[in-house]
mmCIF file of C-alpha atoms and ligand atoms in Angstrom:
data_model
loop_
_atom_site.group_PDB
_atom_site.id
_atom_site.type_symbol
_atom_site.label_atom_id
_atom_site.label_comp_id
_atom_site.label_asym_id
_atom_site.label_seq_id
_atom_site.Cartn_x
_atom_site.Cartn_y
_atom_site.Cartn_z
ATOM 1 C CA UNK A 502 204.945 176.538 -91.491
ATOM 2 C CA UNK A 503 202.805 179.566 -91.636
ATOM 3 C CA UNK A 504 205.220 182.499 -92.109
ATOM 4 C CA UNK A 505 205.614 184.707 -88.397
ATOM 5 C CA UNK A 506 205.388 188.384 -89.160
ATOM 6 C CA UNK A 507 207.238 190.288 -86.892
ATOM 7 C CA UNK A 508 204.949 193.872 -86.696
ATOM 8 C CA UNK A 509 207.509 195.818 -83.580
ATOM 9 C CA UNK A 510 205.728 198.130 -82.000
ATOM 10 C CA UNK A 511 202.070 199.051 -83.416
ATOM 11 C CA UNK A 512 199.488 201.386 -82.282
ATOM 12 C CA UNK A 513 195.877 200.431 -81.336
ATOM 13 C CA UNK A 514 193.158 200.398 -84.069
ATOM 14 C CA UNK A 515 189.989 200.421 -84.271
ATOM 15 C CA UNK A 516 188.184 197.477 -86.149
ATOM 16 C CA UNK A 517 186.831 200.285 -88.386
ATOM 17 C CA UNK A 518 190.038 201.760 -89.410
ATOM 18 C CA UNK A 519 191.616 198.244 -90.022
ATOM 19 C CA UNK A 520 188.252 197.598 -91.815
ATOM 20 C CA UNK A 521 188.960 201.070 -94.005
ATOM 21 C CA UNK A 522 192.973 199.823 -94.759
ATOM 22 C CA UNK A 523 191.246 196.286 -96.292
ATOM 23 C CA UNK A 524 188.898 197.677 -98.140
ATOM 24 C CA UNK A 525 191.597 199.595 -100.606
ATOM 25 C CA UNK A 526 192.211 198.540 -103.940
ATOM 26 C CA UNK A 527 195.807 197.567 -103.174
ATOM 27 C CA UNK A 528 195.032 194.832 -100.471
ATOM 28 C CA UNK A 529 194.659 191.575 -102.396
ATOM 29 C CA UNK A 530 194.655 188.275 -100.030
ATOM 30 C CA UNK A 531 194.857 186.216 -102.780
ATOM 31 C CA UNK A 532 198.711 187.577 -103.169
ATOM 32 C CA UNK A 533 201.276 186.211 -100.228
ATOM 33 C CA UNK A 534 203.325 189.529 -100.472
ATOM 34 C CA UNK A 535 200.053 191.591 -99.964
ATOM 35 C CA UNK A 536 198.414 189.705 -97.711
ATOM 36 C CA UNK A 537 201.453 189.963 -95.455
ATOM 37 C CA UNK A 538 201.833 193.298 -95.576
ATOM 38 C CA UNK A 539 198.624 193.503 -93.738
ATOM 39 C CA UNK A 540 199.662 192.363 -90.388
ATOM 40 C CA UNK A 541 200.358 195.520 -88.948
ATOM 41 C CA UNK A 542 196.619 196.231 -88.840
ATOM 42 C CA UNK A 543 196.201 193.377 -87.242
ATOM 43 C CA UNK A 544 198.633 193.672 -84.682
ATOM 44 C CA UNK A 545 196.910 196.893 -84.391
ATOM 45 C CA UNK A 546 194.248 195.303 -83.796
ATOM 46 C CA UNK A 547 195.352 193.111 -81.274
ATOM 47 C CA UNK A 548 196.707 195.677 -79.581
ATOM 48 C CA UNK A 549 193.184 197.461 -78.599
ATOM 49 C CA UNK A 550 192.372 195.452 -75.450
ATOM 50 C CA UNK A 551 188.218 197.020 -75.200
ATOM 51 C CA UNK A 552 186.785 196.508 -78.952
ATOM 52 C CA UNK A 553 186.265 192.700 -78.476
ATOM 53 C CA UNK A 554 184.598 192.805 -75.095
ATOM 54 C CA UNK A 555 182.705 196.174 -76.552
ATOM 55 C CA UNK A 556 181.462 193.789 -79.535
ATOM 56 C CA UNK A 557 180.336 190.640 -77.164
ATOM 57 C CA UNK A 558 178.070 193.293 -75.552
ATOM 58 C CA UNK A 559 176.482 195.088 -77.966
ATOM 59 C CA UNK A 560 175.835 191.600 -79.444
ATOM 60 C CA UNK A 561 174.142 190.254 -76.560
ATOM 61 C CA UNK A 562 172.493 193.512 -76.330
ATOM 62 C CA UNK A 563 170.842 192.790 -79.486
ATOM 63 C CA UNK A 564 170.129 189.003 -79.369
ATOM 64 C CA UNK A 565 173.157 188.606 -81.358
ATOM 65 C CA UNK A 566 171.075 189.361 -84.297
ATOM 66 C CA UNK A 567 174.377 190.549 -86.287
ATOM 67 C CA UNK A 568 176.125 186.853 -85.412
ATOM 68 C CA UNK A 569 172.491 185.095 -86.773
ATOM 69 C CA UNK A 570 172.700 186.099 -90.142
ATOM 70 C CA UNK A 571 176.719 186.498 -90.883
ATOM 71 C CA UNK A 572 177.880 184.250 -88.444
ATOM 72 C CA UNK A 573 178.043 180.352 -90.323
ATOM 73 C CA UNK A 574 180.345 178.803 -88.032
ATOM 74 C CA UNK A 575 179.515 177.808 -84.217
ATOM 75 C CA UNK A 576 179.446 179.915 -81.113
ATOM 76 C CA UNK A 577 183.675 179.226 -81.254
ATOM 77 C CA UNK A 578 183.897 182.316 -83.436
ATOM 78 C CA UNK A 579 182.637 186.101 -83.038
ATOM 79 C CA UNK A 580 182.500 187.407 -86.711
ATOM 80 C CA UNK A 581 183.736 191.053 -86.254
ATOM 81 C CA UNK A 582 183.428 192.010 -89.850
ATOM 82 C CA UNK A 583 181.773 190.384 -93.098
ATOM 83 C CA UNK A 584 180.729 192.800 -95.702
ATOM 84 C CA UNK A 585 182.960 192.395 -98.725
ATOM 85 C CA UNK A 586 183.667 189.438 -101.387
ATOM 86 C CA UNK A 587 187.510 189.182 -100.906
ATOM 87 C CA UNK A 588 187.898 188.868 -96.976
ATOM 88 C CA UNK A 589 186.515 188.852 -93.457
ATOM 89 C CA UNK A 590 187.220 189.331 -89.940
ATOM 90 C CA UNK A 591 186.435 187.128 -86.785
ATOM 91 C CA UNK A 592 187.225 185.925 -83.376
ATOM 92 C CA UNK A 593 187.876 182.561 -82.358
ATOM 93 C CA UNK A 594 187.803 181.143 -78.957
ATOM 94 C CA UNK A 595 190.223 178.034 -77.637
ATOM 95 C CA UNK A 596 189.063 176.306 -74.858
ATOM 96 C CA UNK A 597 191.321 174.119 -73.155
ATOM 97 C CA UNK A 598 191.054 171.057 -71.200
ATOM 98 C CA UNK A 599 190.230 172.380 -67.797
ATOM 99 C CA UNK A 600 187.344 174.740 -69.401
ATOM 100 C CA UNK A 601 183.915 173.041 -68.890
ATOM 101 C CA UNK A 602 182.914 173.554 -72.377
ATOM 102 C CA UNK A 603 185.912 171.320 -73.393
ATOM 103 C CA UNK A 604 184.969 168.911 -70.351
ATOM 104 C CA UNK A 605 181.085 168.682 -71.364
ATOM 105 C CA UNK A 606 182.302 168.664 -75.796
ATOM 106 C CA UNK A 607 184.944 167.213 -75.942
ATOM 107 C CA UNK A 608 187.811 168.308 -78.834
ATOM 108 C CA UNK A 609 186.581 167.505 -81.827
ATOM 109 C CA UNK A 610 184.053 170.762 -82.093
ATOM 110 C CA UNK A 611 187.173 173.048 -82.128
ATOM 111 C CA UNK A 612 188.953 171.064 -84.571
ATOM 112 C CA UNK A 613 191.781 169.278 -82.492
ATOM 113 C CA UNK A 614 193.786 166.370 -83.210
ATOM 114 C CA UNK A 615 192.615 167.264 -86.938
ATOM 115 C CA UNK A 616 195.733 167.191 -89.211
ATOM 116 C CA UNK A 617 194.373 169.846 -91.993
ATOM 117 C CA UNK A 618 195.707 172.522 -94.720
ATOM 118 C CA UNK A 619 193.542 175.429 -95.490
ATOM 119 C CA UNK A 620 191.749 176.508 -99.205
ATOM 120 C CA UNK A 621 192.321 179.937 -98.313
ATOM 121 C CA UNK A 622 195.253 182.295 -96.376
ATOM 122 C CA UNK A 623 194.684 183.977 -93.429
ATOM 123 C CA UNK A 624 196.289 185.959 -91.499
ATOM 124 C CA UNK A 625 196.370 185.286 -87.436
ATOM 125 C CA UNK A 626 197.223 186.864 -84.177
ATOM 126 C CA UNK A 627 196.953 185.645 -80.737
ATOM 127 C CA UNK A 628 194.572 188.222 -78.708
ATOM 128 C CA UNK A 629 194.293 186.442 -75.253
ATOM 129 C CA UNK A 630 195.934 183.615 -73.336
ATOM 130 C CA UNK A 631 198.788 181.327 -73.773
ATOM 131 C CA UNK A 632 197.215 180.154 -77.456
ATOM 132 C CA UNK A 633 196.395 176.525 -79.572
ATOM 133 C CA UNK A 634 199.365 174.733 -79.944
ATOM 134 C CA UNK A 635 200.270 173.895 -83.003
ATOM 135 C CA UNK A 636 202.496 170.748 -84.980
ATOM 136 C CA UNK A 637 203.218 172.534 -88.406
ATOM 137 C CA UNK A 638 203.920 170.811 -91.557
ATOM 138 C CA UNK A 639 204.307 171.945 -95.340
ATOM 139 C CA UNK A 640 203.787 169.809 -98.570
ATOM 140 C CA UNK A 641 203.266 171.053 -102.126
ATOM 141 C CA UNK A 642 199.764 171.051 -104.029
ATOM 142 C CA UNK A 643 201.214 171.029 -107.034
ATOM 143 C CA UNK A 644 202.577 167.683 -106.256
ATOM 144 C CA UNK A 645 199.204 166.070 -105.194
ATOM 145 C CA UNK A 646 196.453 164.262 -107.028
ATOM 146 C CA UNK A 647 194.163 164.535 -103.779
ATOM 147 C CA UNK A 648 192.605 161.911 -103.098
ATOM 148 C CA UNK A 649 192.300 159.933 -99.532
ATOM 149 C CA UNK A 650 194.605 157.892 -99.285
ATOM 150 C CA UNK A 651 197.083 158.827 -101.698
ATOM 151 C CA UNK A 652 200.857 159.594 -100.257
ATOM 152 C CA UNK A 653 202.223 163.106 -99.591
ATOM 153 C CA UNK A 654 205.109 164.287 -98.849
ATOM 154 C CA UNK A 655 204.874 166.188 -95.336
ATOM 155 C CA UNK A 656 207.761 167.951 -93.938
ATOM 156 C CA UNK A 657 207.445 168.521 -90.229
ATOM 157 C CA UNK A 658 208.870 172.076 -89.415
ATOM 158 C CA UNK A 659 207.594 172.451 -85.697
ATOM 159 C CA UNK A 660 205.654 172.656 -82.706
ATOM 160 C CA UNK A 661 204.974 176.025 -81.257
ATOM 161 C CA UNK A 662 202.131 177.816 -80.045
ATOM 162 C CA UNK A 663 199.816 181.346 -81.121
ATOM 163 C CA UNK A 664 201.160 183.843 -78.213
ATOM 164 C CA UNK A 665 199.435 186.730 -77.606
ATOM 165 C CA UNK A 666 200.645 189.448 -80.079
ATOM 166 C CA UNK A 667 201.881 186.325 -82.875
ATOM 167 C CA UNK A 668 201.407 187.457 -86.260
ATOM 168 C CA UNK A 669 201.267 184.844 -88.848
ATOM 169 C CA UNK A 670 200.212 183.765 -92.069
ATOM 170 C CA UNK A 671 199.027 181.027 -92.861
ATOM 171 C CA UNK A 672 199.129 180.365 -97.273
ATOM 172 C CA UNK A 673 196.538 178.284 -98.725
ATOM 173 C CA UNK A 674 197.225 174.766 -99.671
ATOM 174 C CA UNK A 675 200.968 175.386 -98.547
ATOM 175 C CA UNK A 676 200.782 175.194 -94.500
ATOM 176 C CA UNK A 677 199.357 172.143 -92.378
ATOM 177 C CA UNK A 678 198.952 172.150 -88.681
ATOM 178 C CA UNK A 679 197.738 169.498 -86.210
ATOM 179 C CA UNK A 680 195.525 171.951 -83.971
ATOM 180 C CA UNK A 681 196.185 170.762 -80.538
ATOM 181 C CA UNK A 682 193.947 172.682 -77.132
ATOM 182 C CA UNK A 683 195.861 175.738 -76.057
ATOM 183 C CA UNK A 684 196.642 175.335 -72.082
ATOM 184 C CA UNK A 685 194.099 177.720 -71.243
ATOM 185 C CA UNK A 686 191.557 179.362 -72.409
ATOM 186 C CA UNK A 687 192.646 181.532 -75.578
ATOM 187 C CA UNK A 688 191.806 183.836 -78.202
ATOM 188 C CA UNK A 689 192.659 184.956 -81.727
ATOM 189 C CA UNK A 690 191.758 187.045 -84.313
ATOM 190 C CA UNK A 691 191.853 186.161 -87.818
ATOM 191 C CA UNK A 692 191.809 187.907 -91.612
ATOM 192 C CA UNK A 693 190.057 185.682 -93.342
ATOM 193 C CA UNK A 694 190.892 185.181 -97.497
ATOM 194 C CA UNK A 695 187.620 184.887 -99.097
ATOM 195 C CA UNK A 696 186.773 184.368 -102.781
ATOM 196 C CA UNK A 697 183.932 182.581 -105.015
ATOM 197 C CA UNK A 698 186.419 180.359 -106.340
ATOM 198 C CA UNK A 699 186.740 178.864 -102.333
ATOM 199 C CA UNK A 700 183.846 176.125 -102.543
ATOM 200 C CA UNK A 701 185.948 174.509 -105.799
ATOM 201 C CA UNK A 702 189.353 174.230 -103.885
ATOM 202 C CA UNK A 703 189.618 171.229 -101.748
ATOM 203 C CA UNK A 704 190.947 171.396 -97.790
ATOM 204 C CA UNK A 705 192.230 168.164 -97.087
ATOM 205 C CA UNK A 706 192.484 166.205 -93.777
ATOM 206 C CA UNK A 707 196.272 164.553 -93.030
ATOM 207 C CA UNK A 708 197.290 161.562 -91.912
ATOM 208 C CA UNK A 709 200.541 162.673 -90.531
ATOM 209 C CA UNK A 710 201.582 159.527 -89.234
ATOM 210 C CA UNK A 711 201.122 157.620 -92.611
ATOM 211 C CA UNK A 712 202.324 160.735 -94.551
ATOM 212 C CA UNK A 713 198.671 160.179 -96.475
ATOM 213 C CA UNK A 714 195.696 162.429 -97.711
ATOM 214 C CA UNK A 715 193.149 161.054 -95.239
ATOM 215 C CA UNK A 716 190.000 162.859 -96.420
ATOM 216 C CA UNK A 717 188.684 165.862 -98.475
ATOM 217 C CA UNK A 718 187.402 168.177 -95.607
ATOM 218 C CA UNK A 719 185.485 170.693 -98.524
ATOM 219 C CA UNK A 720 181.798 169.640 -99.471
ATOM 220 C CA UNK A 721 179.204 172.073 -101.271
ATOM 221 C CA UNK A 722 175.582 171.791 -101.310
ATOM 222 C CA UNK A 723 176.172 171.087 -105.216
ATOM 223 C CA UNK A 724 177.443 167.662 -104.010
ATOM 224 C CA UNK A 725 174.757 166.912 -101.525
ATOM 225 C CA UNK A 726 171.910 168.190 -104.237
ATOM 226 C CA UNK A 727 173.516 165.884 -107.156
ATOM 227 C CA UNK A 728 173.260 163.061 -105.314
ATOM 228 C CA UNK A 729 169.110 163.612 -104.531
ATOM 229 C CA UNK A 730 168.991 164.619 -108.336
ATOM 230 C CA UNK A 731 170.570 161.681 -109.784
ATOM 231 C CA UNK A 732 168.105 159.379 -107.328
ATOM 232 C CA UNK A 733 165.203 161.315 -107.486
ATOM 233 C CA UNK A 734 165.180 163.811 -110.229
ATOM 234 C CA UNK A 735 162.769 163.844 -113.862
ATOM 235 C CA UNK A 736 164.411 163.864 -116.957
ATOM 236 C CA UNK A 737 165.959 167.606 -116.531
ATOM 237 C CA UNK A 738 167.731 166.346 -113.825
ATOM 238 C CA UNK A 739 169.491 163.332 -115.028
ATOM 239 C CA UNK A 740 170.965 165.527 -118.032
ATOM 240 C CA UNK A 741 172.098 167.691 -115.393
ATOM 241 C CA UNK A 742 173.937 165.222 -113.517
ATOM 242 C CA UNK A 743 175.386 163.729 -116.822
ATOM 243 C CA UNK A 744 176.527 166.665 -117.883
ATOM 244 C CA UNK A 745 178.229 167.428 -114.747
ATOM 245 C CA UNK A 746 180.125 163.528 -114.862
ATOM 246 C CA UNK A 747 181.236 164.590 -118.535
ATOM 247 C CA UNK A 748 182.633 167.950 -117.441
ATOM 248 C CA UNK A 749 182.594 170.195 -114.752
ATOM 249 C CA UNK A 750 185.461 172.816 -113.951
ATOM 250 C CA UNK A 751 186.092 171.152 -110.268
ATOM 251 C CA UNK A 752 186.922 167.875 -110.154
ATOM 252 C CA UNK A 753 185.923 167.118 -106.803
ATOM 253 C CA UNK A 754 182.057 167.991 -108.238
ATOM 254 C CA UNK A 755 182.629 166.173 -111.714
ATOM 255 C CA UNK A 756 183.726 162.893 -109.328
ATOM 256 C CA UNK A 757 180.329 163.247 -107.236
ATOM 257 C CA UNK A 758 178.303 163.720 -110.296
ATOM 258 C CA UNK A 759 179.539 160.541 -111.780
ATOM 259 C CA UNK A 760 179.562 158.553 -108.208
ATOM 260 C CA UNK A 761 175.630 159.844 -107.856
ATOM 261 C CA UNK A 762 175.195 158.341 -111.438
ATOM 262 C CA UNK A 763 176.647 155.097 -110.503
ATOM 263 C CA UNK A 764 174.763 154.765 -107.488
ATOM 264 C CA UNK A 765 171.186 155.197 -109.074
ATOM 265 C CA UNK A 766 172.286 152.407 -111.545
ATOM 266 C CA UNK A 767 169.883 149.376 -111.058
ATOM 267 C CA UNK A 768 172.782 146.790 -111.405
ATOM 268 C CA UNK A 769 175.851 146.173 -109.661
ATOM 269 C CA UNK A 770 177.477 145.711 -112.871
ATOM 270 C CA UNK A 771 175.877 149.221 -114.227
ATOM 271 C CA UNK A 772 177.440 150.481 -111.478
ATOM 272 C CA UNK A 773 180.982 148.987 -112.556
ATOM 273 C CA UNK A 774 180.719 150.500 -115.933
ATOM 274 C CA UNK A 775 179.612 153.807 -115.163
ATOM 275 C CA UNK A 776 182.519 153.639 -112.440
ATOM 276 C CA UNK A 777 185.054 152.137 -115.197
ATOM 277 C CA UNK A 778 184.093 155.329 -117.701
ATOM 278 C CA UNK A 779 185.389 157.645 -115.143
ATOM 279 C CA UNK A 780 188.434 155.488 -114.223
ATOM 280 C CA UNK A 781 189.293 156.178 -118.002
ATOM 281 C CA UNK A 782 189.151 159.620 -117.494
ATOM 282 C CA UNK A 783 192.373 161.610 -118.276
ATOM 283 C CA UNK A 784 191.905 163.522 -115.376
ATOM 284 C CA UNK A 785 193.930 162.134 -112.716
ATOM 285 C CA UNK A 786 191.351 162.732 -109.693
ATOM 286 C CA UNK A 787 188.653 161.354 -111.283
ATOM 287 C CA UNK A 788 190.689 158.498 -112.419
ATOM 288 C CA UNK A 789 191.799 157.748 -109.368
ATOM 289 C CA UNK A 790 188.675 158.054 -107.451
ATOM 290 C CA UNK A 791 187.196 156.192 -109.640
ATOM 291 C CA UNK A 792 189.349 153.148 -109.197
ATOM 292 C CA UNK A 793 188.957 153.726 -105.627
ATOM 293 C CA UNK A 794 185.282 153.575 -105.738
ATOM 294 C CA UNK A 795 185.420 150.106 -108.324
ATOM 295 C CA UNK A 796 187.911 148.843 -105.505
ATOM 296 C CA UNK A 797 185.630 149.316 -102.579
ATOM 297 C CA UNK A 798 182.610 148.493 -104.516
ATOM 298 C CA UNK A 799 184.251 144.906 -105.423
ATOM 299 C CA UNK A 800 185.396 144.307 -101.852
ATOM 300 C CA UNK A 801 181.602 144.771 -100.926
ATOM 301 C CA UNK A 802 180.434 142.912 -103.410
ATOM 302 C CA UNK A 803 179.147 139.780 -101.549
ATOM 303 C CA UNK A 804 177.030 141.843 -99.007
ATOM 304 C CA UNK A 805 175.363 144.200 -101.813
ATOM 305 C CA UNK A 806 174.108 141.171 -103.511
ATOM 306 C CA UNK A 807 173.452 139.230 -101.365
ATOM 307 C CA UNK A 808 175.867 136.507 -101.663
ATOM 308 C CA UNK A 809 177.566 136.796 -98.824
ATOM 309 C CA UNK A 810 177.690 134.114 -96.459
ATOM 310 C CA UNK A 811 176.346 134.587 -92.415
HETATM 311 FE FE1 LIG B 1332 193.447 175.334 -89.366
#
């Protein structure tokens, strides 16, 4: 489970003198031992019970213009601070069942009952409220192909929940939790790992029941824009795409290149072959989603031509 950091007794900070600390050379979130030694600012953090309430205002005083164009994620999270290329700050809210916004939404907007790792570490502190609750697991990375279906080996370690003043750290590809709503209304505050390499690494959703990969929660607009370039695209962009199927640094974006390929095939059986060239592949991913693809495709194959009967 993510590692608890006990921080004793730490003064208040100011989000710009935890924002000064982060910006030093030394702090490197990409390094466990580093990143961990960085919970004392955000304990210190935590610990200054005005500079979140001071922030809601001033952004509401200005039409949340700041939260427009940093702010990617959905009215759940306050970013505090984004201005540099290896990590950010924000402020997540946890409603819980009796709020109304969890009444009129539902859970799934927050991201409950969603078995998940994370592509990046981050550190975490409950600010407000009892906290999410939490069933932790741990697998190894290094041990996974990763893709759906495939089986993992998840160790449960346990369930407990972010208190206020809880420092943890959560490690990338390392730490799984089944988010479940905190009791009441709660808030935490998060240093965020952030790196260009981020959209390449895949987050994966759990089935922790089955002990399975259930789905690859990371998707790029590279995957979404080879897919309308394979189907629609001149020339120039069916070189493109073929050159991404033959070799692209991330798996996950060689495997869409060559399932856009298949799919603009005119032929089921074009399909097939373009399919069978990547099961072939000595990449084990791409292999294996590629036999997964043939699979389903075959299963199907009655309805897509037409040869199914009512
Ligand atoms: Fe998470």
């Amino acid at each position: 489970m993510p590692r608890v950091i006990p921080c004793g007794e730490t003064p208040p900070l100011e989000l710009g003198a935890v924002v000064e600390a982060l910006n030093e050379e030394s702090f490197d979130p990409s390094d466990e031992d580093s990143f961990a030694a960085a919970a004392p600012l955000l304990k210190g953090l935590a610990n200054n019970r005005g500079f979140l309430t001071a922030i809601a205002l001033d952004e509401l005083k200005h039409r949340c213009k700041r939260q427009t164009s940093e702010n990617s994620y959905s009215s759940q999270v306050i970013m505090l601070h984004r201005a540099s290329d290896k990590y950010f700050i924000r402020a997540n809210f946890w409603p819980g069942p009796r709020d109304s916004i969890f009444k009129s939404s539902g859970s799934s907007p927050f991201f409950y009952h969603v078995p998940h790792d994370h592509n990046f570490s981050f550190l975490t502190v409950g600010y407000l409220g009892p906290g999410y609750w939490s069933e932790y697991y741990e697998y190894e990375y290094d041990k996974v192909v990763g893709y759906p279906g495939e089986a993992v080996d998840l160790r449960f370690v346990e369930r407990s929940r972010l208190e206020e003043g809880k420092v943890m750290l959560y490690r990338a590809h390392r730490d799984v939790h089944n988010q479940l709503p905190a009791d009441e209304m709660s808030i935490s505050l998060n240093i965020m790992e952030a790196s260009p390499r981020q959209p390449f690494l895949s987050q994966y959703r759990f089935d922790v029941k089955r002990c399975e990969i259930a789905g690859i929660l990371t998707a790029t607009s590279t995957e979404a824009l080879l897919k309308i370039a394979a189907h629609h695209g001149d020339g120039n962009a069916h070189d493109l795409v073929r050159s991404f199927a033959a070799h692209h640094p991330c798996d996950r974006i060689q495997m869409t290149a060559i399932q856009a390929l298949a799919a603009a095939e005119p032929t089921f059986d074009d399909r097939l072959a373009r399919l069978a060239d990547g099961a072939a592949s000595a990449n084990s991913f791409v292999a294996a989603m590629s036999a997964r693809e043939i699979a389903k495709l075959e299963l199907h194959r009655p309805w897509i031509e037409g040869t199914a009967s009512a």
